[in-house]
């Protein structure tokens, strides 16, 4: 599978958000967008045997596994396990700023150790046939991004990485919480665009603060190869993913013509999940924003949220009621 063409638009890996149910929903909205897993740590796979974290459905392709770690041998083994499970890409996290990640010497703190990152990705590439990529920040703490970022990119590209996603903010490992690190540090988009001029042979995607497809199209027009969208794609999935195949990939039509079509398309997946003793809310919590910004959004969220928290087991009847309520609210509007 040629992943570069799908990386023109991708969803950001987000802890506790982009699980397999979220990805199943996002794939209903877009056939083309590259989807990422939550970060899975190499120690959890190699030492902990937590292979259940790698579960995904065939319909999710193209899908990339993001790994966290800093030991080349361990990451190589984790990459091998992921590739054997069928992932189309293995990505190394060099951007997460959480305290838990720092204590394990991986995530954004790796921006301070580019030689180690180069050794890690070289070992991962030697272990698998699928593409190995990196997601990073423009720098951390007191680092000068103008100096640090091009050096970091040069080192990982020398190790064989051809595709990098750059979160256009510094990560302040001292003084800011993970949540604040998503908003407080200023965005350095011009630097990311200049990196494409400096490294024309690499596939570079920008991440961080991209709110809509208008912004994504401007970045692509500026010469970047891809755009990675996180919270906006999750909170307003129809506005982003529901329009992506036509606007970003040039498809003649999107998989679904309207949000309600996506809701109906998800019903068989929900039925299968419930038959396997899953809970409705495990899936629908990712779908609350489907009608965001449109008549029916409030009724959809209310019925699904109330149904998921009510006593007893919520089933497809709750889901059907939520869709009827959303359509009824829209008709009344």
Tab-separated table of C-alpha atoms in Angstrom:
chain	number	residue	atom	x	y	z
A	1	UNK	CA	0.000	0.000	0.000
A	2	UNK	CA	1.338	3.439	-0.953
A	3	UNK	CA	0.981	5.308	2.329
A	4	UNK	CA	2.392	8.654	1.174
A	5	UNK	CA	-0.720	9.439	-0.844
A	6	UNK	CA	-2.929	8.754	2.197
A	7	UNK	CA	-0.655	10.853	4.445
A	8	UNK	CA	-1.846	13.942	2.567
A	9	UNK	CA	-4.300	14.025	5.478
A	10	UNK	CA	-3.939	12.013	8.676
A	11	UNK	CA	-5.497	11.882	12.118
A	12	UNK	CA	-3.192	12.566	15.041
A	13	UNK	CA	-2.534	9.752	17.515
A	14	UNK	CA	-4.275	10.770	20.760
A	15	UNK	CA	-4.145	8.881	24.037
A	16	UNK	CA	-7.560	7.631	25.209
A	17	UNK	CA	-9.147	8.937	22.018
A	18	UNK	CA	-8.005	7.216	18.837
A	19	UNK	CA	-8.753	3.649	19.849
A	20	UNK	CA	-10.038	1.014	17.417
A	21	UNK	CA	-13.666	2.084	17.818
A	22	UNK	CA	-12.769	5.675	17.013
A	23	UNK	CA	-10.807	4.528	13.968
A	24	UNK	CA	-13.704	2.367	12.760
A	25	UNK	CA	-15.949	5.425	12.896
A	26	UNK	CA	-13.406	7.663	11.181
A	27	UNK	CA	-12.958	5.136	8.402
A	28	UNK	CA	-16.699	5.240	7.710
A	29	UNK	CA	-16.304	8.981	7.105
A	30	UNK	CA	-13.159	8.824	4.965
A	31	UNK	CA	-11.749	6.003	2.878
A	32	UNK	CA	-8.502	7.849	2.194
A	33	UNK	CA	-7.290	9.532	5.405
A	34	UNK	CA	-4.382	7.815	7.160
A	35	UNK	CA	-5.467	6.774	10.668
A	36	UNK	CA	-3.164	6.427	13.671
A	37	UNK	CA	-3.450	4.380	16.828
A	38	UNK	CA	-2.982	5.717	20.290
A	39	UNK	CA	0.623	5.502	21.403
A	40	UNK	CA	1.547	1.975	22.538
A	41	UNK	CA	4.755	1.651	24.510
A	42	UNK	CA	7.394	-0.785	23.341
A	43	UNK	CA	7.904	-2.126	26.900
A	44	UNK	CA	4.184	-2.939	27.142
A	45	UNK	CA	4.411	-5.064	23.996
A	46	UNK	CA	7.823	-6.644	24.456
A	47	UNK	CA	8.025	-7.083	28.220
A	48	UNK	CA	4.353	-6.952	29.129
A	49	UNK	CA	2.953	-9.008	26.273
A	50	UNK	CA	0.084	-6.539	25.892
A	51	UNK	CA	-0.651	-7.560	22.321
A	52	UNK	CA	-4.357	-6.893	22.817
A	53	UNK	CA	-3.464	-3.205	22.439
A	54	UNK	CA	-2.764	-3.892	18.770
A	55	UNK	CA	-6.253	-5.073	17.851
A	56	UNK	CA	-7.754	-3.414	14.797
A	57	UNK	CA	-10.194	-4.210	12.025
A	58	UNK	CA	-9.267	-4.846	8.420
A	59	UNK	CA	-11.551	-2.004	7.370
A	60	UNK	CA	-9.267	0.465	9.157
A	61	UNK	CA	-6.507	0.314	6.515
A	62	UNK	CA	-4.492	2.383	5.917
A	63	UNK	CA	-3.633	2.462	9.617
A	64	UNK	CA	-0.380	3.277	11.414
A	65	UNK	CA	0.857	2.055	14.784
A	66	UNK	CA	2.528	4.675	16.976
A	67	UNK	CA	5.140	3.349	19.386
A	68	UNK	CA	6.706	4.972	22.418
A	69	UNK	CA	10.149	3.983	23.603
A	70	UNK	CA	13.832	4.813	23.565
A	71	UNK	CA	15.654	1.473	23.439
A	72	UNK	CA	16.600	0.501	19.861
A	73	UNK	CA	16.380	-3.251	20.395
A	74	UNK	CA	13.070	-3.049	22.228
A	75	UNK	CA	11.578	-0.716	19.636
A	76	UNK	CA	12.778	-2.981	16.838
A	77	UNK	CA	11.007	-5.934	18.451
A	78	UNK	CA	7.839	-3.888	19.057
A	79	UNK	CA	7.916	-2.716	15.429
A	80	UNK	CA	8.269	-6.317	14.269
A	81	UNK	CA	5.246	-7.335	16.361
A	82	UNK	CA	3.221	-4.439	14.928
A	83	UNK	CA	4.208	-5.223	11.365
A	84	UNK	CA	3.289	-8.876	11.840
A	85	UNK	CA	-0.133	-7.746	13.026
A	86	UNK	CA	-0.625	-5.998	9.699
A	87	UNK	CA	-0.046	-2.301	10.372
A	88	UNK	CA	0.834	-0.263	7.292
A	89	UNK	CA	3.302	2.014	9.091
A	90	UNK	CA	5.216	2.133	12.371
A	91	UNK	CA	5.635	5.606	13.880
A	92	UNK	CA	7.984	6.645	16.690
A	93	UNK	CA	6.594	9.182	19.163
A	94	UNK	CA	9.016	12.064	19.774
A	95	UNK	CA	6.375	14.612	20.681
A	96	UNK	CA	4.255	13.584	23.690
A	97	UNK	CA	4.982	15.867	26.682
A	98	UNK	CA	3.320	13.931	29.521
A	99	UNK	CA	5.172	13.312	32.791
A	100	UNK	CA	4.609	9.579	32.406
A	101	UNK	CA	6.274	9.625	29.007
A	102	UNK	CA	9.220	11.707	30.238
A	103	UNK	CA	9.908	9.308	33.092
A	104	UNK	CA	10.267	6.522	30.535
A	105	UNK	CA	12.675	8.623	28.432
A	106	UNK	CA	10.477	8.761	25.389
A	107	UNK	CA	8.121	11.202	23.770
A	108	UNK	CA	9.090	14.866	23.427
A	109	UNK	CA	12.150	14.483	25.658
A	110	UNK	CA	13.746	12.570	22.770
A	111	UNK	CA	14.096	15.898	20.945
A	112	UNK	CA	17.124	16.367	23.213
A	113	UNK	CA	18.674	13.079	22.031
A	114	UNK	CA	18.590	13.012	18.220
A	115	UNK	CA	21.416	10.472	18.047
A	116	UNK	CA	19.365	8.062	20.133
A	117	UNK	CA	16.331	8.635	17.919
A	118	UNK	CA	18.439	7.921	14.846
A	119	UNK	CA	19.644	4.655	16.401
A	120	UNK	CA	16.063	3.707	17.281
A	121	UNK	CA	14.608	4.289	13.825
A	122	UNK	CA	17.555	2.560	12.162
A	123	UNK	CA	16.920	-0.528	14.295
A	124	UNK	CA	13.199	-0.388	13.587
A	125	UNK	CA	13.759	-0.088	9.841
A	126	UNK	CA	16.086	-3.076	9.907
A	127	UNK	CA	13.400	-5.138	11.651
A	128	UNK	CA	10.398	-4.450	9.377
A	129	UNK	CA	9.475	-4.014	5.731
A	130	UNK	CA	6.752	-1.409	6.342
A	131	UNK	CA	7.629	2.277	6.501
A	132	UNK	CA	9.035	3.696	9.753
A	133	UNK	CA	8.145	7.334	10.445
A	134	UNK	CA	8.596	9.914	13.212
A	135	UNK	CA	6.288	12.417	14.882
A	136	UNK	CA	8.120	15.228	16.680
A	137	UNK	CA	7.899	18.755	18.066
A	138	UNK	CA	9.874	21.787	16.854
A	139	UNK	CA	11.847	21.642	20.105
A	140	UNK	CA	11.526	21.457	23.877
A	141	UNK	CA	12.084	23.881	26.748
A	142	UNK	CA	14.899	26.363	26.059
A	143	UNK	CA	15.965	24.804	22.760
A	144	UNK	CA	16.105	27.075	19.715
A	145	UNK	CA	13.782	25.461	17.144
A	146	UNK	CA	15.586	27.185	14.275
A	147	UNK	CA	18.669	25.154	15.166
A	148	UNK	CA	17.242	22.052	16.792
A	149	UNK	CA	14.575	21.078	14.266
A	150	UNK	CA	16.725	20.983	11.120
A	151	UNK	CA	19.433	19.055	12.987
A	152	UNK	CA	16.864	16.567	14.292
A	153	UNK	CA	15.347	16.081	10.836
A	154	UNK	CA	18.760	15.628	9.254
A	155	UNK	CA	19.745	12.939	11.742
A	156	UNK	CA	16.585	10.870	11.450
A	157	UNK	CA	16.563	11.208	7.662
A	158	UNK	CA	20.194	10.032	7.567
A	159	UNK	CA	18.936	6.970	9.470
A	160	UNK	CA	16.498	6.258	6.641
A	161	UNK	CA	13.254	7.969	7.707
A	162	UNK	CA	11.508	9.552	4.731
A	163	UNK	CA	8.329	10.838	6.373
A	164	UNK	CA	8.034	13.081	9.451
A	165	UNK	CA	5.021	14.735	11.089
A	166	UNK	CA	5.933	17.938	12.935
A	167	UNK	CA	3.813	19.384	15.723
A	168	UNK	CA	4.519	23.078	15.198
A	169	UNK	CA	4.840	23.887	18.897
A	170	UNK	CA	7.591	23.532	21.413
A	171	UNK	CA	6.910	21.183	24.310
A	172	UNK	CA	7.666	22.753	27.669
A	173	UNK	CA	8.539	19.747	29.794
A	174	UNK	CA	9.091	21.997	32.790
A	175	UNK	CA	6.243	24.269	33.788
A	176	UNK	CA	3.360	23.249	31.525
A	177	UNK	CA	0.906	20.374	31.806
A	178	UNK	CA	0.280	18.066	28.849
A	179	UNK	CA	-3.021	19.879	28.226
A	180	UNK	CA	-1.310	23.288	28.300
A	181	UNK	CA	1.339	21.988	25.906
A	182	UNK	CA	-1.396	21.516	23.315
A	183	UNK	CA	-2.394	25.192	23.405
A	184	UNK	CA	-0.010	27.523	25.244
A	185	UNK	CA	3.265	27.365	23.271
A	186	UNK	CA	2.980	29.516	20.142
A	187	UNK	CA	2.667	27.834	16.793
A	188	UNK	CA	5.688	27.986	14.497
A	189	UNK	CA	4.104	27.153	11.157
A	190	UNK	CA	6.590	29.175	9.038
A	191	UNK	CA	9.475	27.105	10.402
A	192	UNK	CA	7.748	23.865	9.413
A	193	UNK	CA	7.108	25.211	5.905
A	194	UNK	CA	10.787	26.195	5.628
A	195	UNK	CA	11.790	22.666	6.566
A	196	UNK	CA	10.176	21.472	3.343
A	197	UNK	CA	12.425	23.844	1.411
A	198	UNK	CA	15.443	22.584	3.373
A	199	UNK	CA	14.534	18.903	2.924
A	200	UNK	CA	12.711	18.654	-0.407
A	201	UNK	CA	13.172	14.892	-0.611
A	202	UNK	CA	11.272	14.214	2.602
A	203	UNK	CA	7.515	13.885	3.079
A	204	UNK	CA	6.703	16.459	5.780
A	205	UNK	CA	3.320	16.910	7.477
A	206	UNK	CA	2.328	19.735	9.788
A	207	UNK	CA	0.374	19.136	12.996
A	208	UNK	CA	-0.941	21.363	15.761
A	209	UNK	CA	-3.856	23.776	15.830
A	210	UNK	CA	-5.182	22.930	12.359
A	211	UNK	CA	-8.866	23.695	12.763
A	212	UNK	CA	-10.433	22.972	9.387
A	213	UNK	CA	-9.896	21.806	5.837
A	214	UNK	CA	-9.463	25.389	4.630
A	215	UNK	CA	-6.296	25.600	6.722
A	216	UNK	CA	-5.191	22.160	5.557
A	217	UNK	CA	-5.545	23.172	1.920
A	218	UNK	CA	-3.437	26.291	2.511
A	219	UNK	CA	-0.614	24.230	4.015
A	220	UNK	CA	-0.699	21.872	1.050
A	221	UNK	CA	-0.646	24.858	-1.302
A	222	UNK	CA	2.417	26.142	0.581
A	223	UNK	CA	4.265	23.000	-0.442
A	224	UNK	CA	3.875	20.731	2.565
A	225	UNK	CA	3.164	17.113	1.722
A	226	UNK	CA	0.577	16.436	4.392
A	227	UNK	CA	-1.499	17.763	7.258
A	228	UNK	CA	-2.217	15.912	10.487
A	229	UNK	CA	-5.357	16.957	12.375
A	230	UNK	CA	-6.144	15.928	15.946
A	231	UNK	CA	-8.849	17.490	18.080
A	232	UNK	CA	-10.764	19.131	15.245
A	233	UNK	CA	-11.153	15.802	13.461
A	234	UNK	CA	-12.340	14.212	16.687
A	235	UNK	CA	-14.680	16.983	17.833
A	236	UNK	CA	-16.076	17.851	14.374
A	237	UNK	CA	-15.592	14.633	12.429
A	238	UNK	CA	-18.098	15.405	9.699
A	239	UNK	CA	-16.579	18.809	8.909
A	240	UNK	CA	-13.089	17.313	8.609
A	241	UNK	CA	-13.241	13.637	7.670
A	242	UNK	CA	-16.663	13.709	6.082
A	243	UNK	CA	-15.390	16.206	3.486
A	244	UNK	CA	-11.781	15.031	3.207
A	245	UNK	CA	-12.041	12.526	0.377
A	246	UNK	CA	-13.443	15.123	-2.005
A	247	UNK	CA	-11.521	18.199	-0.900
A	248	UNK	CA	-8.110	16.747	-0.012
A	249	UNK	CA	-7.889	13.583	-2.095
A	250	UNK	CA	-9.912	14.628	-5.130
A	251	UNK	CA	-12.440	11.801	-4.919
A	252	UNK	CA	-15.662	12.222	-6.867
A	253	UNK	CA	-17.725	11.715	-3.731
A	254	UNK	CA	-17.339	11.094	-0.013
A	255	UNK	CA	-18.366	7.721	1.420
A	256	UNK	CA	-21.371	9.324	3.129
A	257	UNK	CA	-23.529	12.144	1.815
A	258	UNK	CA	-24.625	13.419	5.220
A	259	UNK	CA	-23.929	12.843	8.933
A	260	UNK	CA	-27.006	10.654	9.291
A	261	UNK	CA	-25.646	8.384	6.563
A	262	UNK	CA	-22.493	7.904	8.626
A	263	UNK	CA	-24.617	7.131	11.673
A	264	UNK	CA	-26.515	4.474	9.743
A	265	UNK	CA	-23.302	3.050	8.315
A	266	UNK	CA	-21.972	2.554	11.853
A	267	UNK	CA	-24.996	0.568	13.005
A	268	UNK	CA	-23.708	-2.875	11.879
A	269	UNK	CA	-20.409	-2.236	13.667
A	270	UNK	CA	-22.299	-1.319	16.837
A	271	UNK	CA	-24.473	-4.414	16.571
A	272	UNK	CA	-21.407	-6.630	16.244
A	273	UNK	CA	-19.743	-4.895	19.183
A	274	UNK	CA	-22.807	-5.373	21.388
A	275	UNK	CA	-23.099	-9.027	20.392
A	276	UNK	CA	-19.506	-9.470	21.604
A	277	UNK	CA	-20.564	-8.125	25.037
A	278	UNK	CA	-19.213	-4.655	24.369
A	279	UNK	CA	-20.863	-1.515	25.696
A	280	UNK	CA	-22.592	1.024	23.470
A	281	UNK	CA	-20.732	3.951	25.017
A	282	UNK	CA	-17.342	2.458	24.149
A	283	UNK	CA	-18.121	3.278	20.542
A	284	UNK	CA	-20.574	6.169	20.694
A	285	UNK	CA	-18.349	8.315	22.928
A	286	UNK	CA	-16.281	8.893	19.790
A	287	UNK	CA	-19.350	9.851	17.780
A	288	UNK	CA	-20.834	12.602	19.947
A	289	UNK	CA	-19.553	15.323	17.618
A	290	UNK	CA	-20.986	13.831	14.425
A	291	UNK	CA	-23.636	16.564	14.061
A	292	UNK	CA	-21.483	19.335	15.597
A	293	UNK	CA	-22.505	22.790	14.401
A	294	UNK	CA	-25.723	21.500	12.862
A	295	UNK	CA	-29.360	21.227	13.965
A	296	UNK	CA	-29.760	17.926	15.754
A	297	UNK	CA	-26.368	18.017	17.485
A	298	UNK	CA	-27.801	18.655	20.940
A	299	UNK	CA	-30.402	15.889	20.763
A	300	UNK	CA	-27.850	13.412	19.394
A	301	UNK	CA	-25.375	14.107	22.216
A	302	UNK	CA	-28.048	14.118	24.915
A	303	UNK	CA	-29.666	10.800	24.021
A	304	UNK	CA	-26.346	9.000	23.519
A	305	UNK	CA	-24.821	10.443	26.689
A	306	UNK	CA	-27.879	9.723	28.824
A	307	UNK	CA	-28.226	6.247	27.362
A	308	UNK	CA	-24.589	5.394	28.033
A	309	UNK	CA	-24.730	6.494	31.661
A	310	UNK	CA	-28.192	5.188	32.541
A	311	UNK	CA	-28.551	2.085	34.669
A	312	UNK	CA	-28.876	-1.084	32.657
A	313	UNK	CA	-27.360	-2.020	29.341
A	314	UNK	CA	-27.818	0.522	26.545
A	315	UNK	CA	-28.493	-1.150	23.221
A	316	UNK	CA	-29.226	-0.298	19.632
A	317	UNK	CA	-32.614	1.114	20.614
A	318	UNK	CA	-30.804	3.989	22.341
A	319	UNK	CA	-28.729	4.573	19.221
A	320	UNK	CA	-31.787	4.554	16.980
A	321	UNK	CA	-33.577	6.930	19.352
A	322	UNK	CA	-30.603	9.303	19.248
A	323	UNK	CA	-30.630	9.419	15.456
A	324	UNK	CA	-34.403	9.930	15.344
A	325	UNK	CA	-34.074	12.719	17.908
A	326	UNK	CA	-31.307	14.409	15.903
A	327	UNK	CA	-33.320	14.259	12.695
A	328	UNK	CA	-36.437	15.458	14.511
A	329	UNK	CA	-34.576	18.422	15.990
A	330	UNK	CA	-33.243	19.279	12.550
A	331	UNK	CA	-36.707	19.080	10.996
A	332	UNK	CA	-38.085	21.357	13.706
A	333	UNK	CA	-35.306	23.854	13.088
